[in-house]
Tab-separated table of C-alpha atoms in Angstrom:
chain	number	residue	atom	x	y	z
A	1	MET	CA	-33.993	24.030	114.062
A	2	ASN	CA	-30.619	23.791	112.352
A	3	ASN	CA	-28.954	22.873	115.660
A	4	ILE	CA	-31.492	20.076	116.172
A	5	ASN	CA	-30.742	18.655	112.721
A	6	GLN	CA	-27.009	18.830	113.417
A	7	ALA	CA	-27.488	17.025	116.732
A	8	TRP	CA	-29.278	14.109	115.017
A	9	ALA	CA	-27.034	14.033	111.946
A	10	PRO	CA	-24.467	11.250	111.853
A	11	ALA	CA	-21.100	12.363	113.150
A	12	ALA	CA	-18.494	13.066	110.502
A	13	LYS	CA	-15.989	10.261	110.276
A	14	ALA	CA	-12.760	11.207	112.038
A	15	PRO	CA	-9.597	11.033	109.929
A	16	TRP	CA	-7.695	7.754	110.159
A	17	ARG	CA	-4.984	7.546	112.828
A	18	TYR	CA	-2.527	4.943	113.994
A	19	SER	CA	-3.474	3.120	117.189
A	20	GLY	CA	-2.184	4.319	120.542
A	21	PHE	CA	0.077	1.265	120.653
A	22	ALA	CA	1.591	2.043	117.237
A	23	ILE	CA	2.087	5.708	118.145
A	24	GLY	CA	3.729	4.771	121.448
A	25	VAL	CA	6.057	2.248	119.827
A	26	HIS	CA	6.941	4.716	117.035
A	27	TRP	CA	7.892	7.541	119.407
A	28	GLY	CA	9.515	5.129	121.879
A	29	SER	CA	11.645	3.854	118.992
A	30	VAL	CA	12.580	7.426	118.089
A	31	VAL	CA	13.802	8.138	121.618
A	32	VAL	CA	15.693	4.843	121.943
A	33	LEU	CA	17.245	5.178	118.473
A	34	ALA	CA	18.454	8.705	119.284
A	35	LEU	CA	19.930	7.406	122.559
A	36	VAL	CA	21.639	4.448	120.849
A	37	ALA	CA	23.061	6.640	118.065
A	38	GLY	CA	24.309	9.221	120.570
A	39	LEU	CA	25.923	6.533	122.703
A	40	GLY	CA	27.454	4.989	119.583
A	41	TRP	CA	29.058	8.197	118.398
A	42	TYR	CA	30.279	9.088	121.859
A	43	MET	CA	31.677	5.642	122.647
A	44	MET	CA	33.639	5.635	119.394
A	45	SER	CA	35.177	8.995	120.316
A	46	ILE	CA	36.469	7.555	123.616
A	47	GLU	CA	36.973	3.980	122.398
A	48	ASP	CA	40.443	3.484	123.932
A	49	GLU	CA	39.936	5.528	127.095
A	50	PRO	CA	39.292	4.049	130.551
A	51	GLY	CA	35.600	3.587	131.264
A	52	ALA	CA	34.607	3.350	127.593
A	53	GLY	CA	33.407	-0.218	128.140
A	54	TRP	CA	30.373	1.044	130.075
A	55	TYR	CA	29.250	3.090	127.056
A	56	PHE	CA	29.718	0.104	124.750
A	57	ALA	CA	27.626	-2.051	127.107
A	58	GLN	CA	24.880	0.591	127.232
A	59	HIS	CA	24.919	0.938	123.445
A	60	LYS	CA	24.471	-2.819	123.033
A	61	SER	CA	21.736	-3.031	125.672
A	62	TRP	CA	19.707	-0.116	124.318
A	63	GLY	CA	20.286	-1.470	120.810
A	64	LEU	CA	18.591	-4.690	121.921
A	65	VAL	CA	15.724	-2.662	123.397
A	66	PHE	CA	15.385	-0.912	120.035
A	67	ALA	CA	15.348	-4.306	118.271
A	68	LEU	CA	12.535	-5.484	120.575
A	69	LEU	CA	10.532	-2.338	119.843
A	70	LEU	CA	11.114	-2.962	116.146
A	71	VAL	CA	9.776	-6.519	116.445
A	72	ALA	CA	6.658	-5.134	118.148
A	73	ARG	CA	6.281	-2.601	115.313
A	74	LEU	CA	6.665	-5.227	112.619
A	75	VAL	CA	4.152	-7.575	114.266
A	76	TRP	CA	1.668	-4.706	114.607
A	77	ARG	CA	2.240	-3.760	110.971
A	78	LEU	CA	1.541	-7.344	109.804
A	79	PHE	CA	-1.961	-7.152	111.233
A	80	ASN	CA	-2.731	-3.448	110.754
A	81	GLN	CA	-2.521	-1.878	107.331
A	82	PRO	CA	-2.291	1.931	107.470
A	83	ALA	CA	-4.807	3.960	105.518
A	84	SER	CA	-3.680	5.383	102.201
A	85	LEU	CA	-2.070	8.777	102.097
A	86	PRO	CA	-4.340	11.686	101.142
A	87	VAL	CA	-5.387	11.557	97.473
A	88	VAL	CA	-4.519	15.239	97.115
A	89	MET	CA	-0.865	14.349	97.714
A	90	PRO	CA	1.036	14.209	94.406
A	91	LYS	CA	1.984	10.695	93.269
A	92	TRP	CA	5.705	11.444	93.427
A	93	GLN	CA	5.350	12.409	97.099
A	94	GLN	CA	3.380	9.232	97.793
A	95	ARG	CA	6.126	7.169	96.120
A	96	LEU	CA	8.848	9.045	98.021
A	97	ALA	CA	7.014	8.483	101.318
A	98	SER	CA	6.486	4.775	100.591
A	99	GLY	CA	10.070	4.266	99.422
A	100	THR	CA	11.438	6.052	102.462
A	101	GLN	CA	9.260	3.906	104.758
A	102	VAL	CA	10.496	0.685	103.142
A	103	LEU	CA	14.131	1.768	103.351
A	104	LEU	CA	13.701	2.927	106.956
A	105	TYR	CA	12.314	-0.457	107.978
A	106	LEU	CA	15.051	-2.268	106.050
A	107	LEU	CA	17.780	-0.223	107.749
A	108	MET	CA	16.108	-0.523	111.152
A	109	VAL	CA	16.313	-4.309	110.764
A	110	LEU	CA	19.769	-4.591	109.188
A	111	MET	CA	21.609	-2.078	111.370
A	112	PRO	CA	20.870	-3.705	114.770
A	113	LEU	CA	21.397	-7.123	113.189
A	114	ALA	CA	24.874	-6.124	111.981
A	115	GLY	CA	25.665	-4.674	115.427
A	116	TYR	CA	24.428	-7.824	117.161
A	117	LEU	CA	26.469	-10.058	114.858
A	118	GLY	CA	29.562	-7.919	115.350
A	119	ALA	CA	29.127	-8.054	119.134
A	120	SER	CA	28.508	-11.806	118.971
A	121	TYR	CA	31.849	-12.325	117.221
A	122	SER	CA	33.694	-9.943	119.543
A	123	GLU	CA	35.522	-11.108	122.639
A	124	HIS	CA	33.087	-9.164	124.838
A	125	GLY	CA	29.932	-10.834	123.506
A	126	VAL	CA	26.423	-9.479	123.966
A	127	GLN	CA	24.903	-8.418	127.261
A	128	LEU	CA	21.554	-6.937	128.110
A	129	PHE	CA	22.085	-4.495	130.987
A	130	GLY	CA	24.745	-6.728	132.556
A	131	THR	CA	23.140	-10.097	131.814
A	132	ALA	CA	25.194	-12.087	129.304
A	133	LEU	CA	23.220	-13.533	126.429
A	134	PRO	CA	24.009	-17.046	125.190
A	135	VAL	CA	27.244	-17.314	123.221
A	136	TRP	CA	26.780	-18.977	119.840
A	137	ALA	CA	29.794	-17.667	117.901
A	138	ILE	CA	33.511	-18.134	118.379
A	139	ALA	CA	35.251	-14.798	118.879
A	140	ASN	CA	36.799	-13.606	115.624
A	141	HIS	CA	38.172	-10.073	115.547
A	142	ASP	CA	38.128	-9.719	111.746
A	143	THR	CA	34.539	-10.939	111.432
A	144	ALA	CA	33.427	-8.703	114.306
A	145	GLU	CA	35.102	-5.661	112.721
A	146	TRP	CA	33.519	-6.449	109.336
A	147	PHE	CA	30.044	-6.422	110.894
A	148	PHE	CA	30.879	-3.282	112.924
A	149	ASP	CA	32.019	-1.501	109.748
A	150	ILE	CA	28.700	-2.328	108.093
A	151	HIS	CA	26.837	-1.274	111.244
A	152	GLY	CA	28.718	2.022	111.360
A	153	ALA	CA	28.153	2.795	107.672
A	154	MET	CA	24.425	2.109	107.926
A	155	ILE	CA	23.907	4.763	110.593
A	156	TRP	CA	24.731	7.459	108.028
A	157	VAL	CA	22.190	6.058	105.578
A	158	LEU	CA	19.651	5.833	108.399
A	159	VAL	CA	20.326	9.447	109.417
A	160	ALA	CA	19.728	10.541	105.799
A	161	LEU	CA	16.453	8.587	105.635
A	162	VAL	CA	15.265	9.907	108.993
A	163	THR	CA	16.042	13.431	107.780
A	164	VAL	CA	13.865	12.889	104.685
A	165	HIS	CA	11.133	11.365	106.868
A	166	VAL	CA	11.173	14.262	109.358
A	167	ALA	CA	11.274	16.850	106.563
A	168	GLY	CA	8.209	15.238	105.002
A	169	ALA	CA	6.401	15.132	108.339
A	170	MET	CA	7.185	18.810	108.990
A	171	LYS	CA	5.987	19.718	105.485
A	172	HIS	CA	2.651	18.046	106.212
A	173	LEU	CA	2.395	19.687	109.629
A	174	VAL	CA	3.486	23.231	108.782
A	175	LEU	CA	2.842	23.777	105.076
A	176	ASP	CA	0.185	21.317	103.921
A	177	LYS	CA	-1.780	21.075	107.183
A	178	ASP	CA	-3.494	18.027	105.679
A	179	GLY	CA	-3.741	15.857	108.825
A	180	THR	CA	-1.034	13.426	107.715
A	181	PHE	CA	1.232	14.326	110.649
A	182	SER	CA	-1.593	13.897	113.179
A	183	ARG	CA	-1.975	10.243	112.125
A	184	MET	CA	1.189	9.479	114.146
A	185	TRP	CA	0.880	12.131	116.862
A	186	PHE	CA	-0.656	11.738	120.286
A	187	LYS	CA	-4.376	12.434	120.388
A	188	PRO	CA	-5.201	15.509	122.436
A	189	ARG	CA	-7.366	14.888	125.482
A	190	THR	CA	-10.920	16.051	125.189
A	191	ALA	CA	-12.744	17.676	128.057
């Protein structure tokens, strides 16, 4: 009889999750950002060597791809408010999570913007996988370097923020086991 009652009982509400689109864009951004950062560090280590230009071009192109993914994320976020964090989470952790999110988004906007502006003022301009984008700035080495310095400094701040973000996610996954991590993880297939 108990099984019959359970069969007719309303299903328990599943915990809130991000949409498949949001999850895909999040993890796609992670992969592209790691690629762009790796290319950036490598290209700077071989900056004056023959063939370095290819790495610079790839860094710029994948940086533009990252910027497009970020625009998609921001548009999604405008129309989709995430559910609140679990009420059992201490307030200081909720504030740290929210502050980290805000700073991550701010850096994810400002860093590619600074790189784009630096490239726009450089003599090489901006290309997307070999296709030159419209030129709107007159080449100015000092201005380009100023933007590149800002761009380069921001990666270290972004790395620190990503580290805090990942540490928090791992805490929720491994220690707390409160379902917070699964909100942004791929949904397992059901049989």
